[in-house]
PDB file of C-alpha atoms in Angstrom:
ATOM      1  CA  MET A 948      80.294 113.361 118.631  1.00  0.00           C
ATOM      2  CA  ALA A 949      80.293 116.592 117.154  1.00  0.00           C
ATOM      3  CA  ALA A 950      76.759 117.456 118.495  1.00  0.00           C
ATOM      4  CA  LEU A 951      77.481 116.342 122.199  1.00  0.00           C
ATOM      5  CA  PHE A 952      80.384 117.933 122.324  1.00  0.00           C
ATOM      6  CA  THR A 953      78.582 121.293 121.271  1.00  0.00           C
ATOM      7  CA  ILE A 954      75.968 120.850 123.587  1.00  0.00           C
ATOM      8  CA  LEU A 955      78.197 119.948 126.665  1.00  0.00           C
ATOM      9  CA  LEU A 956      79.472 123.353 125.781  1.00  0.00           C
ATOM     10  CA  GLY A 957      76.795 124.973 125.141  1.00  0.00           C
ATOM     11  CA  GLY A 958      75.693 124.530 128.721  1.00  0.00           C
ATOM     12  CA  SER A 959      78.869 125.250 130.122  1.00  0.00           C
ATOM     13  CA  ALA A 960      78.377 128.678 128.913  1.00  0.00           C
ATOM     14  CA  ALA A 961      74.894 128.962 129.707  1.00  0.00           C
ATOM     15  CA  ILE A 962      75.273 127.697 133.173  1.00  0.00           C
ATOM     16  CA  LEU A 963      78.010 130.415 133.307  1.00  0.00           C
ATOM     17  CA  TRP A 964      76.538 133.115 132.032  1.00  0.00           C
ATOM     18  CA  HIS A 965      73.112 132.401 134.198  1.00  0.00           C
ATOM     19  CA  LEU A 966      75.450 132.247 136.685  1.00  0.00           C
ATOM     20  CA  LEU A 967      77.865 135.574 136.299  1.00  0.00           C
ATOM     21  CA  GLY A 968      74.524 137.488 135.350  1.00  0.00           C
ATOM     22  CA  ASP A 969      73.363 136.406 138.709  1.00  0.00           C
ATOM     23  CA  PHE A 970      76.311 137.262 140.650  1.00  0.00           C
ATOM     24  CA  VAL A 971      76.313 140.709 138.913  1.00  0.00           C
ATOM     25  CA  VAL A 972      73.176 141.615 139.575  1.00  0.00           C
ATOM     26  CA  HIS A 973      72.616 140.511 143.249  1.00  0.00           C
ATOM     27  CA  VAL A 974      75.637 140.616 144.625  1.00  0.00           C
ATOM     28  CA  PRO A 975      77.435 143.181 145.889  1.00  0.00           C
ATOM     29  CA  PRO A 976      80.769 143.861 144.273  1.00  0.00           C
ATOM     30  CA  ASP A 977      82.269 143.355 147.362  1.00  0.00           C
ATOM     31  CA  SER A 978      81.255 140.000 148.830  1.00  0.00           C
ATOM     32  CA  TYR A 979      85.097 137.763 148.148  1.00  0.00           C
ATOM     33  CA  GLN A 980      82.882 135.052 149.382  1.00  0.00           C
ATOM     34  CA  GLN A 981      80.823 134.872 146.007  1.00  0.00           C
ATOM     35  CA  TYR A 982      83.704 135.631 143.577  1.00  0.00           C
ATOM     36  CA  GLN A 983      85.773 132.578 144.951  1.00  0.00           C
ATOM     37  CA  ASN A 984      82.408 129.929 144.518  1.00  0.00           C
ATOM     38  CA  LEU A 985      81.570 131.175 141.181  1.00  0.00           C
ATOM     39  CA  THR A 986      85.252 131.036 140.518  1.00  0.00           C
ATOM     40  CA  LEU A 987      85.062 127.593 141.818  1.00  0.00           C
ATOM     41  CA  VAL A 988      82.333 126.718 139.696  1.00  0.00           C
ATOM     42  CA  ILE A 989      83.654 127.674 136.763  1.00  0.00           C
ATOM     43  CA  MET A 990      86.996 125.794 137.496  1.00  0.00           C
ATOM     44  CA  ALA A 991      84.606 122.622 138.297  1.00  0.00           C
ATOM     45  CA  LEU A 992      83.366 122.900 134.353  1.00  0.00           C
ATOM     46  CA  MET A 993      85.933 123.631 132.972  1.00  0.00           C
ATOM     47  CA  LEU A 994      87.910 120.616 134.556  1.00  0.00           C
ATOM     48  CA  ALA A 995      84.313 118.625 132.921  1.00  0.00           C
ATOM     49  CA  VAL A 996      84.550 119.916 130.149  1.00  0.00           C
ATOM     50  CA  VAL A 997      88.280 119.313 129.761  1.00  0.00           C
ATOM     51  CA  LEU A 998      87.747 115.319 131.260  1.00  0.00           C
ATOM     52  CA  VAL A 999      84.692 114.874 128.676  1.00  0.00           C
ATOM     53  CA  SER A1000      86.614 116.199 125.732  1.00  0.00           C
ATOM     54  CA  PHE A1001      89.597 113.837 126.547  1.00  0.00           C
ATOM     55  CA  GLY A1002      86.828 110.900 126.081  1.00  0.00           C
ATOM     56  CA  ILE A1003      85.171 111.740 123.162  1.00  0.00           C
ATOM     57  CA  SER A1004      89.214 112.417 121.751  1.00  0.00           C
ATOM     58  CA  TYR A1005      90.310 109.031 123.335  1.00  0.00           C
ATOM     59  CA  PHE A1006      87.408 107.237 121.693  1.00  0.00           C
ATOM     60  CA  VAL A1007      88.217 109.005 118.333  1.00  0.00           C
ATOM     61  CA  VAL A1008      91.385 108.025 117.918  1.00  0.00           C
ATOM     62  CA  SER A1009      90.918 104.478 119.618  1.00  0.00           C
ATOM     63  CA  ARG A1010      88.501 104.130 116.676  1.00  0.00           C
ATOM     64  CA  ILE A1011      90.853 105.165 113.696  1.00  0.00           C
ATOM     65  CA  ASN A1012      93.662 103.246 114.923  1.00  0.00           C
ATOM     66  CA  ARG A1013      90.956 100.026 114.872  1.00  0.00           C
ATOM     67  CA  ILE A1014      90.378 101.212 111.513  1.00  0.00           C
ATOM     68  CA  ALA A1015      93.526 101.754 110.207  1.00  0.00           C
ATOM     69  CA  VAL A1016      94.934  98.244 111.908  1.00  0.00           C
ATOM     70  CA  THR A1017      92.054  96.644 109.598  1.00  0.00           C
ATOM     71  CA  ALA A1018      92.753  98.325 106.367  1.00  0.00           C
ATOM     72  CA  ASN A1019      96.445  97.574 106.538  1.00  0.00           C
ATOM     73  CA  ASP A1020      95.761  94.115 107.748  1.00  0.00           C
ATOM     74  CA  ILE A1021      94.093  93.410 104.417  1.00  0.00           C
ATOM     75  CA  ILE A1022      96.690  94.881 102.149  1.00  0.00           C
ATOM     76  CA  SER A1023      99.479  93.251 103.534  1.00  0.00           C
ATOM     77  CA  THR A1024      97.274  89.487 103.347  1.00  0.00           C
ATOM     78  CA  ASN A1025      95.262  90.533 100.219  1.00  0.00           C
ATOM     79  CA  ASP A1026      92.443  89.433 101.888  1.00  0.00           C
ATOM     80  CA  LEU A1027      89.065  91.294 101.067  1.00  0.00           C
ATOM     81  CA  SER A1028      87.336  89.013 102.445  1.00  0.00           C
ATOM     82  CA  ARG A1029      88.036  90.769 106.025  1.00  0.00           C
ATOM     83  CA  ARG A1030      85.809  93.996 107.543  1.00  0.00           C
ATOM     84  CA  ILE A1031      86.076  96.419 109.665  1.00  0.00           C
ATOM     85  CA  ALA A1032      84.395  95.334 113.286  1.00  0.00           C
ATOM     86  CA  ILE A1033      81.186  97.951 113.794  1.00  0.00           C
ATOM     87  CA  ASP A1034      80.285  97.929 117.090  1.00  0.00           C
ATOM     88  CA  THR A1035      77.886 100.968 117.947  1.00  0.00           C
ATOM     89  CA  GLN A1036      75.963 102.596 114.833  1.00  0.00           C
ATOM     90  CA  TRP A1037      75.113 106.116 115.843  1.00  0.00           C
ATOM     91  CA  ASP A1038      78.260 107.799 115.610  1.00  0.00           C
ATOM     92  CA  ASP A1039      79.716 108.826 112.202  1.00  0.00           C
ATOM     93  CA  LEU A1040      83.075 106.934 112.634  1.00  0.00           C
ATOM     94  CA  SER A1041      80.456 103.391 112.555  1.00  0.00           C
ATOM     95  CA  ASN A1042      79.245 105.411 109.429  1.00  0.00           C
ATOM     96  CA  LEU A1043      82.660 105.804 107.642  1.00  0.00           C
ATOM     97  CA  ALA A1044      83.182 101.867 108.949  1.00  0.00           C
ATOM     98  CA  GLN A1045      80.120 100.985 107.148  1.00  0.00           C
ATOM     99  CA  LEU A1046      80.427 102.258 103.981  1.00  0.00           C
ATOM    100  CA  LEU A1047      84.315 101.449 103.698  1.00  0.00           C
ATOM    101  CA  ASN A1048      83.223  97.330 104.608  1.00  0.00           C
ATOM    102  CA  GLN A1049      80.161  98.369 101.531  1.00  0.00           C
ATOM    103  CA  PHE A1050      83.423  99.326  99.003  1.00  0.00           C
ATOM    104  CA  LEU A1051      85.812  96.253 100.194  1.00  0.00           C
ATOM    105  CA  SER A1052      82.602  94.181  99.314  1.00  0.00           C
ATOM    106  CA  GLN A1053      83.121  95.616  95.766  1.00  0.00           C
ATOM    107  CA  ILE A1054      85.781  95.725  95.270  1.00  0.00           C
ATOM    108  CA  GLU A1055      86.061  91.629  96.437  1.00  0.00           C
ATOM    109  CA  ILE A1056      82.822  90.625  94.269  1.00  0.00           C
ATOM    110  CA  LEU A1057      84.866  92.801  91.496  1.00  0.00           C
ATOM    111  CA  MET A1058      88.288  90.251  91.888  1.00  0.00           C
ATOM    112  CA  ILE A1059      86.295  87.426  91.785  1.00  0.00           C
ATOM    113  CA  GLY A1060      84.657  88.714  88.855  1.00  0.00           C
ATOM    114  CA  VAL A1061      88.405  89.001  86.994  1.00  0.00           C
ATOM    115  CA  ARG A1062      89.535  85.795  88.074  1.00  0.00           C
ATOM    116  CA  GLU A1063      86.481  83.959  86.633  1.00  0.00           C
ATOM    117  CA  VAL A1064      86.907  85.754  83.449  1.00  0.00           C
ATOM    118  CA  SER A1065      90.985  84.987  83.411  1.00  0.00           C
ATOM    119  CA  ASN A1066      90.455  81.559  84.193  1.00  0.00           C
ATOM    120  CA  ASN A1067      87.469  80.609  81.715  1.00  0.00           C
ATOM    121  CA  ILE A1068      89.280  83.306  78.549  1.00  0.00           C
ATOM    122  CA  ALA A1069      92.463  80.822  79.836  1.00  0.00           C
ATOM    123  CA  HIS A1070      89.849  76.979  79.796  1.00  0.00           C
ATOM    124  CA  ASP A1071      88.500  78.229  76.190  1.00  0.00           C
ATOM    125  CA  LEU A1072      91.421  79.194  74.348  1.00  0.00           C
ATOM    126  CA  ARG A1073      93.558  76.510  75.743  1.00  0.00           C
ATOM    127  CA  THR A1074      92.171  73.788  73.719  1.00  0.00           C
ATOM    128  CA  PRO A1075      91.999  75.298  69.931  1.00  0.00           C
ATOM    129  CA  LEU A1076      95.774  76.594  70.929  1.00  0.00           C
ATOM    130  CA  ALA A1077      96.714  73.084  71.080  1.00  0.00           C
ATOM    131  CA  GLY A1078      94.470  72.015  68.117  1.00  0.00           C
ATOM    132  CA  LEU A1079      96.414  74.689  66.671  1.00  0.00           C
ATOM    133  CA  ARG A1080      99.884  73.175  67.162  1.00  0.00           C
ATOM    134  CA  SER A1081      98.805  69.864  66.753  1.00  0.00           C
ATOM    135  CA  ASP A1082      97.699  70.719  63.524  1.00  0.00           C
ATOM    136  CA  ILE A1083     100.239  73.083  62.613  1.00  0.00           C
ATOM    137  CA  GLU A1084     102.841  69.621  63.507  1.00  0.00           C
ATOM    138  CA  SER A1085     101.422  67.536  61.371  1.00  0.00           C
ATOM    139  CA  LEU A1086     102.091  70.116  58.248  1.00  0.00           C
ATOM    140  CA  LYS A1087     105.678  69.181  58.909  1.00  0.00           C
ATOM    141  CA  GLY A1088     105.870  66.411  56.563  1.00  0.00           C
ATOM    142  CA  VAL A1089     104.319  68.453  53.619  1.00  0.00           C
ATOM    143  CA  LYS A1090     105.393  70.928  51.020  1.00  0.00           C
ATOM    144  CA  VAL A1091     105.512  73.562  53.742  1.00  0.00           C
ATOM    145  CA  GLU A1092     108.912  75.326  54.560  1.00  0.00           C
ATOM    146  CA  ASP A1093     110.208  73.909  57.859  1.00  0.00           C
ATOM    147  CA  HIS A1094     110.880  77.514  59.188  1.00  0.00           C
ATOM    148  CA  HIS A1095     107.897  78.779  58.824  1.00  0.00           C
ATOM    149  CA  LEU A1096     106.178  75.866  60.713  1.00  0.00           C
ATOM    150  CA  ASP A1097     108.787  76.223  63.390  1.00  0.00           C
ATOM    151  CA  ALA A1098     108.143  79.748  64.088  1.00  0.00           C
ATOM    152  CA  LEU A1099     103.783  79.336  64.145  1.00  0.00           C
ATOM    153  CA  ILE A1100     105.141  76.538  66.311  1.00  0.00           C
ATOM    154  CA  ALA A1101     106.927  79.051  68.574  1.00  0.00           C
ATOM    155  CA  ASP A1102     104.263  81.462  68.163  1.00  0.00           C
ATOM    156  CA  THR A1103     101.592  79.147  69.801  1.00  0.00           C
ATOM    157  CA  ASP A1104     103.903  77.587  72.197  1.00  0.00           C
ATOM    158  CA  LYS A1105     104.527  81.649  73.543  1.00  0.00           C
ATOM    159  CA  MET A1106     100.918  81.339  73.844  1.00  0.00           C
ATOM    160  CA  MET A1107     100.013  78.727  75.756  1.00  0.00           C
ATOM    161  CA  ARG A1108     102.780  79.280  77.964  1.00  0.00           C
ATOM    162  CA  VAL A1109     100.299  83.033  78.931  1.00  0.00           C
ATOM    163  CA  PHE A1110      97.372  80.722  78.686  1.00  0.00           C
ATOM    164  CA  HIS A1111      99.081  78.319  81.142  1.00  0.00           C
ATOM    165  CA  SER A1112     100.150  81.464  83.642  1.00  0.00           C
ATOM    166  CA  LEU A1113      96.834  82.937  83.406  1.00  0.00           C
ATOM    167  CA  LEU A1114      95.787  79.118  85.069  1.00  0.00           C
ATOM    168  CA  ARG A1115      98.295  79.189  87.681  1.00  0.00           C
ATOM    169  CA  ILE A1116      97.666  82.049  88.990  1.00  0.00           C
ATOM    170  CA  THR A1117      94.250  81.410  89.536  1.00  0.00           C
ATOM    171  CA  ASN A1118      94.593  78.364  91.000  1.00  0.00           C
ATOM    172  CA  ILE A1119      97.398  79.728  93.380  1.00  0.00           C
ATOM    173  CA  GLU A1120      95.191  82.213  94.286  1.00  0.00           C
ATOM    174  CA  GLN A1121      92.200  79.689  94.967  1.00  0.00           C
ATOM    175  CA  GLY A1122      94.744  78.243  97.309  1.00  0.00           C
ATOM    176  CA  LYS A1123      94.567  75.040  94.886  1.00  0.00           C
ATOM    177  CA  ARG A1124      98.550  74.599  94.382  1.00  0.00           C
ATOM    178  CA  ALA A1125     101.080  76.220  96.917  1.00  0.00           C
TER     179      ALA A1125
END
């Protein structure tokens, strides 16, 4: 995009230089009509530069706004599977959108891994903790002081609540529960 703008400006400057050089060398200074024609050509070229600049600015700003809206939607919905639409391949903003999409893919993969690890931890530790609680309860009738056993059971219950919370979070994120 920047190259297109530079070529347009450079071409305009070259044309103006050529016309001005021809005008200075070949036209007598008292020729008013030549001044008028040169002025019209310069104004037309400047208008073309302004119109092309406006078009490029509109294109760039609209693309940036689309990227921003998509990013905001991803943030507000926590939907890492969404991607930024890429409809061209030749400009810098498309390259940026492509990199952002790859970045989102990596984040999505990492978040899936975190969820799986949390889920595996909760499942792997729930059974041993439940067995521990059961064993501790079975010791209540033995010559162990009950207040020690009650403290052990309370601690085990705390751990069970943590792991149930992990499982609930995983299930909610997977849409299994409301």
